Protein backbone atom coordinates (compact mmCIF):
# COMPACT_ATOMS: atom_id res chain seq x y z
CA UNK A 1 0.00 0.00 0.00
CA UNK A 2 1.31 3.46 -0.85
CA UNK A 3 0.93 6.28 1.65
CA UNK A 4 0.74 9.82 0.33
CA UNK A 5 3.68 10.86 2.48
CA UNK A 6 6.29 9.13 4.55
CA UNK A 7 6.46 9.16 8.31
CA UNK A 8 9.86 10.33 9.51
CA UNK A 9 11.34 10.34 12.94
CA UNK A 10 13.80 13.08 13.95
CA UNK A 11 16.03 13.64 16.91
CA UNK A 12 19.31 12.26 18.10
CA UNK A 13 19.89 9.45 20.53
CA UNK A 14 22.63 9.97 23.10
CA UNK A 15 24.52 7.34 25.07
CA UNK A 16 24.45 8.33 28.72
CA UNK A 17 27.02 7.19 31.24
CA UNK A 18 24.74 8.15 34.11
CA UNK A 19 21.06 8.78 34.76
CA UNK A 20 21.53 12.56 34.32
CA UNK A 21 19.87 14.03 31.22
CA UNK A 22 21.00 17.33 29.77
CA UNK A 23 18.51 20.18 29.97
CA UNK A 24 16.73 20.71 26.64
CA UNK A 25 16.43 24.34 25.61
CA UNK A 26 14.72 26.25 22.77
CA UNK A 27 16.57 25.65 19.51
CA UNK A 28 16.63 27.64 16.29
CA UNK A 29 17.79 24.50 14.50
CA UNK A 30 14.42 22.76 14.91
CA UNK A 31 11.59 23.15 12.39
CA UNK A 32 8.83 25.43 13.65
CA UNK A 33 5.31 24.15 14.26
CA UNK A 34 3.92 26.82 11.94
CA UNK A 35 5.80 28.97 9.44
CA UNK A 36 5.20 31.60 6.78
CA UNK A 37 7.69 31.35 3.93
CA UNK A 38 7.44 34.92 2.66
CA UNK A 39 5.08 37.87 2.35
CA UNK A 40 4.41 41.30 0.90
CA UNK A 41 2.75 43.58 3.44
CA UNK A 42 1.19 42.81 6.83
CA UNK A 43 0.88 46.34 8.15
CA UNK A 44 -2.80 45.60 8.84
CA UNK A 45 -1.74 42.79 11.16
CA UNK A 46 -1.66 39.01 11.24
CA UNK A 47 -3.08 36.76 13.97
CA UNK A 48 -1.90 33.18 14.52
CA UNK A 49 -3.78 30.85 16.88
CA UNK A 50 -1.57 28.47 18.86
CA UNK A 51 -1.06 26.72 22.21
CA UNK A 52 1.12 28.58 24.70
CA UNK A 53 3.45 26.81 27.11
CA UNK A 54 5.63 23.73 27.10
CA UNK A 55 7.76 21.31 29.09
CA UNK A 56 11.05 23.26 29.08
CA UNK A 57 11.97 25.50 32.04
CA UNK A 58 13.46 28.55 30.33
CA UNK A 59 15.05 29.60 33.61
CA UNK A 60 17.34 26.56 33.36
CA UNK A 61 18.72 27.72 29.98
CA UNK A 62 21.65 29.88 31.06
CA UNK A 63 22.39 31.26 27.59
CA UNK A 64 18.83 32.51 27.01
CA UNK A 65 16.92 35.41 28.58
CA UNK A 66 13.78 35.15 30.68
CA UNK A 67 11.79 32.61 32.63
CA UNK A 68 8.73 30.49 31.91
CA UNK A 69 7.69 27.27 30.17
CA UNK A 70 8.26 26.76 26.43
CA UNK A 71 8.82 23.99 23.88
CA UNK A 72 12.05 23.20 22.02
CA UNK A 73 10.90 24.05 18.49
CA UNK A 74 9.65 27.55 17.69
CA UNK A 75 5.87 27.90 17.82
CA UNK A 76 6.05 30.16 14.77
CA UNK A 77 8.67 31.05 12.18
CA UNK A 78 8.51 34.00 9.82
CA UNK A 79 10.66 34.80 6.78
CA UNK A 80 10.71 38.58 7.05
CA UNK A 81 11.62 40.52 3.94
CA UNK A 82 12.12 43.87 5.63
CA UNK A 83 10.08 46.95 4.84
CA UNK A 84 9.80 50.70 4.93
CA UNK A 85 8.83 50.76 8.61
CA UNK A 86 11.54 48.36 9.68
CA UNK A 87 9.89 47.47 13.01
CA UNK A 88 8.13 44.19 13.79
CA UNK A 89 5.80 44.07 16.81
CA UNK A 90 4.70 40.77 18.33
CA UNK A 91 2.18 40.40 21.14
CA UNK A 92 0.08 37.69 22.77
CA UNK A 93 -3.64 37.68 23.51
CA UNK A 94 -4.49 34.89 25.96
CA UNK A 95 -6.43 34.11 29.13
CA UNK A 96 -3.29 32.91 30.94
CA UNK A 97 0.03 34.57 31.81
CA UNK A 98 2.04 34.35 28.58
CA UNK A 99 5.66 35.11 27.71
CA UNK A 100 7.43 35.80 24.40
CA UNK A 101 10.86 34.50 23.39
CA UNK A 102 12.13 35.64 19.98
CA UNK A 103 15.26 34.95 17.97
CA UNK A 104 15.64 37.57 15.23
CA UNK A 105 17.31 37.39 11.82
CA UNK A 106 20.68 38.37 13.31
CA UNK A 107 20.54 35.57 15.90
CA UNK A 108 19.85 37.93 18.82
CA UNK A 109 17.45 36.76 21.55
CA UNK A 110 14.59 38.88 22.93
CA UNK A 111 12.23 38.19 25.88
CA UNK A 112 9.14 39.76 27.42
CA UNK A 113 6.63 38.81 30.09
CA UNK A 114 3.91 41.37 30.81
CA UNK A 115 4.51 44.40 28.54
CA UNK A 116 1.24 43.66 26.71
CA UNK A 117 -0.86 44.25 29.84
CA UNK A 118 -3.26 41.83 31.58
CA UNK A 119 -0.50 39.18 31.74
CA UNK A 120 0.09 39.32 27.98
CA UNK A 121 3.53 39.74 26.43
CA UNK A 122 4.63 42.27 23.83
CA UNK A 123 7.92 43.20 22.20
CA UNK A 124 9.07 45.18 19.19
CA UNK A 125 12.06 44.37 16.99
CA UNK A 126 13.18 47.87 16.03
CA UNK A 127 14.75 48.19 12.60
CA UNK A 128 14.32 44.44 12.12
CA UNK A 129 16.75 42.87 9.67
CA UNK A 130 15.38 40.77 6.81
CA UNK A 131 15.56 37.02 7.42
CA UNK A 132 14.09 34.34 9.64
CA UNK A 133 12.40 35.30 12.90
CA UNK A 134 11.61 32.45 15.32
CA UNK A 135 8.95 32.95 18.01
CA UNK A 136 8.14 30.95 21.15
CA UNK A 137 4.90 31.67 23.04
CA UNK A 138 5.31 30.28 26.55
CA UNK A 139 3.56 30.57 29.88
CA UNK A 140 4.84 31.96 33.17
CA UNK A 141 3.37 28.91 34.94
CA UNK A 142 3.36 25.28 33.87
CA UNK A 143 -0.15 25.20 32.38
CA UNK A 144 -0.92 25.21 28.66
CA UNK A 145 -3.49 27.62 27.23
CA UNK A 146 -4.79 28.84 23.90
CA UNK A 147 -3.26 32.11 22.72
CA UNK A 148 -3.28 34.37 19.69
CA UNK A 149 0.05 35.67 18.44
CA UNK A 150 -0.44 39.07 16.80
CA UNK A 151 2.18 40.43 14.38
CA UNK A 152 2.32 43.93 12.92
CA UNK A 153 4.90 45.53 10.65
CA UNK A 154 5.40 47.64 7.55
CA UNK A 155 5.07 44.55 5.37
CA UNK A 156 2.20 42.05 4.96
CA UNK A 157 2.18 38.23 4.96
CA UNK A 158 0.39 36.12 2.38
CA UNK A 159 -2.80 34.40 3.62
CA UNK A 160 -2.46 30.81 4.81
CA UNK A 161 -4.73 27.80 4.38
CA UNK A 162 -4.87 24.34 5.99
CA UNK A 163 -1.75 22.36 5.10
CA UNK A 164 -1.60 18.54 5.27
CA UNK A 165 2.17 18.82 4.92
CA UNK A 166 2.18 19.79 8.60
CA UNK A 167 1.49 17.33 11.42
CA UNK A 168 -1.13 17.52 14.13
CA UNK A 169 -1.46 15.57 17.36
CA UNK A 170 -0.40 12.10 16.18
CA UNK A 171 -2.33 8.88 16.88
CA UNK A 172 -2.23 5.38 15.41
CA UNK A 173 -5.38 3.24 15.24
CA UNK A 174 -6.30 0.05 13.47
CA UNK A 175 -9.77 -0.49 12.10
CA UNK A 176 -10.40 -2.93 14.94
CA UNK A 177 -9.15 -0.41 17.54
CA UNK A 178 -11.79 2.02 16.32
CA UNK A 179 -14.65 -0.47 16.13
CA UNK A 180 -15.62 0.39 19.69
CA UNK A 181 -14.90 4.09 19.15
CA UNK A 182 -12.23 6.53 20.32
CA UNK A 183 -12.62 10.06 21.72
CA UNK A 184 -9.97 12.79 21.43
CA UNK A 185 -10.09 16.17 23.18
CA UNK A 186 -9.70 19.20 20.93
CA UNK A 187 -9.97 22.99 21.08
CA UNK A 188 -12.14 23.75 18.05
CA UNK A 189 -11.67 26.83 15.89
CA UNK A 190 -8.82 28.83 14.40
CA UNK A 191 -7.65 32.01 12.73
CA UNK A 192 -7.93 30.84 9.10
CA UNK A 193 -11.11 31.64 7.12
CA UNK A 194 -11.71 28.39 5.23
CA UNK A 195 -14.03 30.20 2.80
CA UNK A 196 -11.03 32.19 1.52
CA UNK A 197 -9.19 28.97 0.55
CA UNK A 198 -10.56 28.45 -2.97
CA UNK A 199 -9.02 24.99 -3.43
CA UNK A 200 -10.68 23.56 -0.31
CA UNK A 201 -14.31 22.71 0.47
CA UNK A 202 -16.47 24.31 3.12
CA UNK A 203 -16.63 27.38 5.33
CA UNK A 204 -15.62 28.13 8.88
CA UNK A 205 -12.49 28.86 10.89
CA UNK A 206 -9.62 26.39 11.35
CA UNK A 207 -5.88 26.39 12.09
CA UNK A 208 -3.12 25.80 9.55
CA UNK A 209 -1.78 22.49 10.87
CA UNK A 210 -4.20 19.59 11.37
CA UNK A 211 -5.61 19.19 14.85
CA UNK A 212 -4.93 15.46 14.46
CA UNK A 213 -2.78 13.31 12.18
CA UNK A 214 -4.15 9.76 12.30
CA UNK A 215 -2.16 6.78 11.07
CA UNK A 216 -5.00 4.45 10.07
CA UNK A 217 -4.04 0.79 9.85
CA UNK A 218 -6.60 -0.83 7.59
CA UNK A 219 -7.55 -4.27 8.93
CA UNK A 220 -10.66 -4.96 6.86
CA UNK A 221 -13.22 -3.16 4.69
CA UNK A 222 -14.61 -0.67 7.23
CA UNK A 223 -16.22 2.72 6.80
CA UNK A 224 -14.44 5.31 8.96
CA UNK A 225 -16.64 7.87 10.72
CA UNK A 226 -15.68 11.21 12.31
CA UNK A 227 -18.04 13.16 14.58
CA UNK A 228 -17.76 16.23 16.81
CA UNK A 229 -19.24 16.61 20.25
CA UNK A 230 -18.96 20.23 21.38
CA UNK A 231 -20.42 22.66 23.87
CA UNK A 232 -24.11 23.30 23.15
CA UNK A 233 -23.52 26.87 21.93
CA UNK A 234 -20.63 25.95 19.63
CA UNK A 235 -21.21 25.24 15.92
CA UNK A 236 -18.37 22.95 14.79
CA UNK A 237 -17.13 21.97 11.33
CA UNK A 238 -14.98 19.05 10.15
CA UNK A 239 -12.31 19.17 7.45
CA UNK A 240 -10.56 15.89 6.57
CA UNK A 241 -7.79 15.00 4.14
CA UNK A 242 -7.64 11.23 3.61
CA UNK A 243 -4.69 8.98 2.76
CA UNK A 244 -5.26 9.50 -0.98
CA UNK A 245 -5.13 13.32 -0.65
CA UNK A 246 -8.89 13.86 -1.13
CA UNK A 247 -10.62 16.57 0.93
CA UNK A 248 -13.94 16.18 2.80
CA UNK A 249 -16.00 18.76 4.71
CA UNK A 250 -19.10 18.80 6.88
CA UNK A 251 -20.92 21.34 9.01
CA UNK A 252 -24.17 20.18 10.62
CA UNK A 253 -24.71 16.51 9.70
CA UNK A 254 -24.27 15.47 13.33
CA UNK A 255 -26.59 16.07 16.27
CA UNK A 256 -27.50 19.72 16.74
CA UNK A 257 -24.68 21.95 15.50
CA UNK A 258 -22.15 19.13 15.45
CA UNK A 259 -20.41 17.84 12.33
CA UNK A 260 -20.25 14.26 11.03
CA UNK A 261 -18.71 12.66 7.96
CA UNK A 262 -17.88 9.11 6.87
CA UNK A 263 -15.08 7.87 4.64
CA UNK A 264 -16.48 4.83 2.85
CA UNK A 265 -14.10 1.84 2.64
CA UNK A 266 -11.35 4.04 4.06
CA UNK A 267 -7.87 3.24 2.81
CA UNK A 268 -5.04 2.88 5.29
CA UNK A 269 -2.44 5.61 5.66
CA UNK A 270 -2.23 9.13 7.06
CA UNK A 271 -5.50 10.99 7.61
CA UNK A 272 -5.46 14.63 8.73
CA UNK A 273 -8.40 16.11 10.64
CA UNK A 274 -9.26 19.74 11.39
CA UNK A 275 -11.98 20.56 13.93
CA UNK A 276 -13.11 24.12 13.27
CA UNK A 277 -16.02 26.38 14.12
CA UNK A 278 -18.58 27.90 11.78
CA UNK A 279 -18.23 31.28 13.48
CA UNK A 280 -14.98 32.94 14.53
CA UNK A 281 -15.11 31.31 17.97
CA UNK A 282 -13.12 28.75 19.95
CA UNK A 283 -14.62 26.03 22.12
CA UNK A 284 -13.73 22.76 23.83
CA UNK A 285 -14.92 19.69 21.94
CA UNK A 286 -14.37 15.99 21.42
CA UNK A 287 -13.53 14.30 18.14
CA UNK A 288 -15.24 10.90 18.05
CA UNK A 289 -13.82 8.31 15.63
CA UNK A 290 -15.22 4.84 14.94
CA UNK A 291 -15.36 2.18 12.24
CA UNK A 292 -18.57 0.77 10.81
CA UNK A 293 -19.26 -2.51 9.03
CA UNK A 294 -19.85 -2.23 5.31
CSV table of C-alpha atoms in Angstrom, one decimal:
chain,number,residue,atom,x,y,z
A,1,UNK,CA,0.0,0.0,0.0
A,2,UNK,CA,1.3,3.5,-0.9
A,3,UNK,CA,0.9,6.3,1.7
A,4,UNK,CA,0.7,9.8,0.3
A,5,UNK,CA,3.7,10.9,2.5
A,6,UNK,CA,6.3,9.1,4.5
A,7,UNK,CA,6.5,9.2,8.3
A,8,UNK,CA,9.9,10.3,9.5
A,9,UNK,CA,11.3,10.3,12.9
A,10,UNK,CA,13.8,13.1,13.9
A,11,UNK,CA,16.0,13.6,16.9
A,12,UNK,CA,19.3,12.3,18.1
A,13,UNK,CA,19.9,9.5,20.5
A,14,UNK,CA,22.6,10.0,23.1
A,15,UNK,CA,24.5,7.3,25.1
A,16,UNK,CA,24.5,8.3,28.7
A,17,UNK,CA,27.0,7.2,31.2
A,18,UNK,CA,24.7,8.1,34.1
A,19,UNK,CA,21.1,8.8,34.8
A,20,UNK,CA,21.5,12.6,34.3
A,21,UNK,CA,19.9,14.0,31.2
A,22,UNK,CA,21.0,17.3,29.8
A,23,UNK,CA,18.5,20.2,30.0
A,24,UNK,CA,16.7,20.7,26.6
A,25,UNK,CA,16.4,24.3,25.6
A,26,UNK,CA,14.7,26.3,22.8
A,27,UNK,CA,16.6,25.7,19.5
A,28,UNK,CA,16.6,27.6,16.3
A,29,UNK,CA,17.8,24.5,14.5
A,30,UNK,CA,14.4,22.8,14.9
A,31,UNK,CA,11.6,23.1,12.4
A,32,UNK,CA,8.8,25.4,13.6
A,33,UNK,CA,5.3,24.1,14.3
A,34,UNK,CA,3.9,26.8,11.9
A,35,UNK,CA,5.8,29.0,9.4
A,36,UNK,CA,5.2,31.6,6.8
A,37,UNK,CA,7.7,31.4,3.9
A,38,UNK,CA,7.4,34.9,2.7
A,39,UNK,CA,5.1,37.9,2.3
A,40,UNK,CA,4.4,41.3,0.9
A,41,UNK,CA,2.8,43.6,3.4
A,42,UNK,CA,1.2,42.8,6.8
A,43,UNK,CA,0.9,46.3,8.1
A,44,UNK,CA,-2.8,45.6,8.8
A,45,UNK,CA,-1.7,42.8,11.2
A,46,UNK,CA,-1.7,39.0,11.2
A,47,UNK,CA,-3.1,36.8,14.0
A,48,UNK,CA,-1.9,33.2,14.5
A,49,UNK,CA,-3.8,30.9,16.9
A,50,UNK,CA,-1.6,28.5,18.9
A,51,UNK,CA,-1.1,26.7,22.2
A,52,UNK,CA,1.1,28.6,24.7
A,53,UNK,CA,3.4,26.8,27.1
A,54,UNK,CA,5.6,23.7,27.1
A,55,UNK,CA,7.8,21.3,29.1
A,56,UNK,CA,11.1,23.3,29.1
A,57,UNK,CA,12.0,25.5,32.0
A,58,UNK,CA,13.5,28.6,30.3
A,59,UNK,CA,15.1,29.6,33.6
A,60,UNK,CA,17.3,26.6,33.4
A,61,UNK,CA,18.7,27.7,30.0
A,62,UNK,CA,21.6,29.9,31.1
A,63,UNK,CA,22.4,31.3,27.6
A,64,UNK,CA,18.8,32.5,27.0
A,65,UNK,CA,16.9,35.4,28.6
A,66,UNK,CA,13.8,35.2,30.7
A,67,UNK,CA,11.8,32.6,32.6
A,68,UNK,CA,8.7,30.5,31.9
A,69,UNK,CA,7.7,27.3,30.2
A,70,UNK,CA,8.3,26.8,26.4
A,71,UNK,CA,8.8,24.0,23.9
A,72,UNK,CA,12.1,23.2,22.0
A,73,UNK,CA,10.9,24.1,18.5
A,74,UNK,CA,9.7,27.5,17.7
A,75,UNK,CA,5.9,27.9,17.8
A,76,UNK,CA,6.1,30.2,14.8
A,77,UNK,CA,8.7,31.0,12.2
A,78,UNK,CA,8.5,34.0,9.8
A,79,UNK,CA,10.7,34.8,6.8
A,80,UNK,CA,10.7,38.6,7.1
A,81,UNK,CA,11.6,40.5,3.9
A,82,UNK,CA,12.1,43.9,5.6
A,83,UNK,CA,10.1,47.0,4.8
A,84,UNK,CA,9.8,50.7,4.9
A,85,UNK,CA,8.8,50.8,8.6
A,86,UNK,CA,11.5,48.4,9.7
A,87,UNK,CA,9.9,47.5,13.0
A,88,UNK,CA,8.1,44.2,13.8
A,89,UNK,CA,5.8,44.1,16.8
A,90,UNK,CA,4.7,40.8,18.3
A,91,UNK,CA,2.2,40.4,21.1
A,92,UNK,CA,0.1,37.7,22.8
A,93,UNK,CA,-3.6,37.7,23.5
A,94,UNK,CA,-4.5,34.9,26.0
A,95,UNK,CA,-6.4,34.1,29.1
A,96,UNK,CA,-3.3,32.9,30.9
A,97,UNK,CA,0.0,34.6,31.8
A,98,UNK,CA,2.0,34.3,28.6
A,99,UNK,CA,5.7,35.1,27.7
A,100,UNK,CA,7.4,35.8,24.4
A,101,UNK,CA,10.9,34.5,23.4
A,102,UNK,CA,12.1,35.6,20.0
A,103,UNK,CA,15.3,34.9,18.0
A,104,UNK,CA,15.6,37.6,15.2
A,105,UNK,CA,17.3,37.4,11.8
A,106,UNK,CA,20.7,38.4,13.3
A,107,UNK,CA,20.5,35.6,15.9
A,108,UNK,CA,19.9,37.9,18.8
A,109,UNK,CA,17.5,36.8,21.6
A,110,UNK,CA,14.6,38.9,22.9
A,111,UNK,CA,12.2,38.2,25.9
A,112,UNK,CA,9.1,39.8,27.4
A,113,UNK,CA,6.6,38.8,30.1
A,114,UNK,CA,3.9,41.4,30.8
A,115,UNK,CA,4.5,44.4,28.5
A,116,UNK,CA,1.2,43.7,26.7
A,117,UNK,CA,-0.9,44.3,29.8
A,118,UNK,CA,-3.3,41.8,31.6
A,119,UNK,CA,-0.5,39.2,31.7
A,120,UNK,CA,0.1,39.3,28.0
A,121,UNK,CA,3.5,39.7,26.4
A,122,UNK,CA,4.6,42.3,23.8
A,123,UNK,CA,7.9,43.2,22.2
A,124,UNK,CA,9.1,45.2,19.2
A,125,UNK,CA,12.1,44.4,17.0
A,126,UNK,CA,13.2,47.9,16.0
A,127,UNK,CA,14.8,48.2,12.6
A,128,UNK,CA,14.3,44.4,12.1
A,129,UNK,CA,16.7,42.9,9.7
A,130,UNK,CA,15.4,40.8,6.8
A,131,UNK,CA,15.6,37.0,7.4
A,132,UNK,CA,14.1,34.3,9.6
A,133,UNK,CA,12.4,35.3,12.9
A,134,UNK,CA,11.6,32.4,15.3
A,135,UNK,CA,9.0,32.9,18.0
A,136,UNK,CA,8.1,30.9,21.2
A,137,UNK,CA,4.9,31.7,23.0
A,138,UNK,CA,5.3,30.3,26.5
A,139,UNK,CA,3.6,30.6,29.9
A,140,UNK,CA,4.8,32.0,33.2
A,141,UNK,CA,3.4,28.9,34.9
A,142,UNK,CA,3.4,25.3,33.9
A,143,UNK,CA,-0.2,25.2,32.4
A,144,UNK,CA,-0.9,25.2,28.7
A,145,UNK,CA,-3.5,27.6,27.2
A,146,UNK,CA,-4.8,28.8,23.9
A,147,UNK,CA,-3.3,32.1,22.7
A,148,UNK,CA,-3.3,34.4,19.7
A,149,UNK,CA,0.1,35.7,18.4
A,150,UNK,CA,-0.4,39.1,16.8
A,151,UNK,CA,2.2,40.4,14.4
A,152,UNK,CA,2.3,43.9,12.9
A,153,UNK,CA,4.9,45.5,10.7
A,154,UNK,CA,5.4,47.6,7.5
A,155,UNK,CA,5.1,44.6,5.4
A,156,UNK,CA,2.2,42.1,5.0
A,157,UNK,CA,2.2,38.2,5.0
A,158,UNK,CA,0.4,36.1,2.4
A,159,UNK,CA,-2.8,34.4,3.6
A,160,UNK,CA,-2.5,30.8,4.8
A,161,UNK,CA,-4.7,27.8,4.4
A,162,UNK,CA,-4.9,24.3,6.0
A,163,UNK,CA,-1.7,22.4,5.1
A,164,UNK,CA,-1.6,18.5,5.3
A,165,UNK,CA,2.2,18.8,4.9
A,166,UNK,CA,2.2,19.8,8.6
A,167,UNK,CA,1.5,17.3,11.4
A,168,UNK,CA,-1.1,17.5,14.1
A,169,UNK,CA,-1.5,15.6,17.4
A,170,UNK,CA,-0.4,12.1,16.2
A,171,UNK,CA,-2.3,8.9,16.9
A,172,UNK,CA,-2.2,5.4,15.4
A,173,UNK,CA,-5.4,3.2,15.2
A,174,UNK,CA,-6.3,0.0,13.5
A,175,UNK,CA,-9.8,-0.5,12.1
A,176,UNK,CA,-10.4,-2.9,14.9
A,177,UNK,CA,-9.2,-0.4,17.5
A,178,UNK,CA,-11.8,2.0,16.3
A,179,UNK,CA,-14.7,-0.5,16.1
A,180,UNK,CA,-15.6,0.4,19.7
A,181,UNK,CA,-14.9,4.1,19.2
A,182,UNK,CA,-12.2,6.5,20.3
A,183,UNK,CA,-12.6,10.1,21.7
A,184,UNK,CA,-10.0,12.8,21.4
A,185,UNK,CA,-10.1,16.2,23.2
A,186,UNK,CA,-9.7,19.2,20.9
A,187,UNK,CA,-10.0,23.0,21.1
A,188,UNK,CA,-12.1,23.7,18.0
A,189,UNK,CA,-11.7,26.8,15.9
A,190,UNK,CA,-8.8,28.8,14.4
A,191,UNK,CA,-7.6,32.0,12.7
A,192,UNK,CA,-7.9,30.8,9.1
A,193,UNK,CA,-11.1,31.6,7.1
A,194,UNK,CA,-11.7,28.4,5.2
A,195,UNK,CA,-14.0,30.2,2.8
A,196,UNK,CA,-11.0,32.2,1.5
A,197,UNK,CA,-9.2,29.0,0.5
A,198,UNK,CA,-10.6,28.5,-3.0
A,199,UNK,CA,-9.0,25.0,-3.4
A,200,UNK,CA,-10.7,23.6,-0.3
A,201,UNK,CA,-14.3,22.7,0.5
A,202,UNK,CA,-16.5,24.3,3.1
A,203,UNK,CA,-16.6,27.4,5.3
A,204,UNK,CA,-15.6,28.1,8.9
A,205,UNK,CA,-12.5,28.9,10.9
A,206,UNK,CA,-9.6,26.4,11.4
A,207,UNK,CA,-5.9,26.4,12.1
A,208,UNK,CA,-3.1,25.8,9.5
A,209,UNK,CA,-1.8,22.5,10.9
A,210,UNK,CA,-4.2,19.6,11.4
A,211,UNK,CA,-5.6,19.2,14.8
A,212,UNK,CA,-4.9,15.5,14.5
A,213,UNK,CA,-2.8,13.3,12.2
A,214,UNK,CA,-4.1,9.8,12.3
A,215,UNK,CA,-2.2,6.8,11.1
A,216,UNK,CA,-5.0,4.4,10.1
A,217,UNK,CA,-4.0,0.8,9.8
A,218,UNK,CA,-6.6,-0.8,7.6
A,219,UNK,CA,-7.6,-4.3,8.9
A,220,UNK,CA,-10.7,-5.0,6.9
A,221,UNK,CA,-13.2,-3.2,4.7
A,222,UNK,CA,-14.6,-0.7,7.2
A,223,UNK,CA,-16.2,2.7,6.8
A,224,UNK,CA,-14.4,5.3,9.0
A,225,UNK,CA,-16.6,7.9,10.7
A,226,UNK,CA,-15.7,11.2,12.3
A,227,UNK,CA,-18.0,13.2,14.6
A,228,UNK,CA,-17.8,16.2,16.8
A,229,UNK,CA,-19.2,16.6,20.3
A,230,UNK,CA,-19.0,20.2,21.4
A,231,UNK,CA,-20.4,22.7,23.9
A,232,UNK,CA,-24.1,23.3,23.2
A,233,UNK,CA,-23.5,26.9,21.9
A,234,UNK,CA,-20.6,25.9,19.6
A,235,UNK,CA,-21.2,25.2,15.9
A,236,UNK,CA,-18.4,23.0,14.8
A,237,UNK,CA,-17.1,22.0,11.3
A,238,UNK,CA,-15.0,19.1,10.1
A,239,UNK,CA,-12.3,19.2,7.5
A,240,UNK,CA,-10.6,15.9,6.6
A,241,UNK,CA,-7.8,15.0,4.1
A,242,UNK,CA,-7.6,11.2,3.6
A,243,UNK,CA,-4.7,9.0,2.8
A,244,UNK,CA,-5.3,9.5,-1.0
A,245,UNK,CA,-5.1,13.3,-0.7
A,246,UNK,CA,-8.9,13.9,-1.1
A,247,UNK,CA,-10.6,16.6,0.9
A,248,UNK,CA,-13.9,16.2,2.8
A,249,UNK,CA,-16.0,18.8,4.7
A,250,UNK,CA,-19.1,18.8,6.9
A,251,UNK,CA,-20.9,21.3,9.0
A,252,UNK,CA,-24.2,20.2,10.6
A,253,UNK,CA,-24.7,16.5,9.7
A,254,UNK,CA,-24.3,15.5,13.3
A,255,UNK,CA,-26.6,16.1,16.3
A,256,UNK,CA,-27.5,19.7,16.7
A,257,UNK,CA,-24.7,22.0,15.5
A,258,UNK,CA,-22.1,19.1,15.5
A,259,UNK,CA,-20.4,17.8,12.3
A,260,UNK,CA,-20.2,14.3,11.0
A,261,UNK,CA,-18.7,12.7,8.0
A,262,UNK,CA,-17.9,9.1,6.9
A,263,UNK,CA,-15.1,7.9,4.6
A,264,UNK,CA,-16.5,4.8,2.9
A,265,UNK,CA,-14.1,1.8,2.6
A,266,UNK,CA,-11.4,4.0,4.1
A,267,UNK,CA,-7.9,3.2,2.8
A,268,UNK,CA,-5.0,2.9,5.3
A,269,UNK,CA,-2.4,5.6,5.7
A,270,UNK,CA,-2.2,9.1,7.1
A,271,UNK,CA,-5.5,11.0,7.6
A,272,UNK,CA,-5.5,14.6,8.7
A,273,UNK,CA,-8.4,16.1,10.6
A,274,UNK,CA,-9.3,19.7,11.4
A,275,UNK,CA,-12.0,20.6,13.9
A,276,UNK,CA,-13.1,24.1,13.3
A,277,UNK,CA,-16.0,26.4,14.1
A,278,UNK,CA,-18.6,27.9,11.8
A,279,UNK,CA,-18.2,31.3,13.5
A,280,UNK,CA,-15.0,32.9,14.5
A,281,UNK,CA,-15.1,31.3,18.0
A,282,UNK,CA,-13.1,28.7,19.9
A,283,UNK,CA,-14.6,26.0,22.1
A,284,UNK,CA,-13.7,22.8,23.8
A,285,UNK,CA,-14.9,19.7,21.9
A,286,UNK,CA,-14.4,16.0,21.4
A,287,UNK,CA,-13.5,14.3,18.1
A,288,UNK,CA,-15.2,10.9,18.0
A,289,UNK,CA,-13.8,8.3,15.6
A,290,UNK,CA,-15.2,4.8,14.9
A,291,UNK,CA,-15.4,2.2,12.2
A,292,UNK,CA,-18.6,0.8,10.8
A,293,UNK,CA,-19.3,-2.5,9.0
A,294,UNK,CA,-19.9,-2.2,5.3
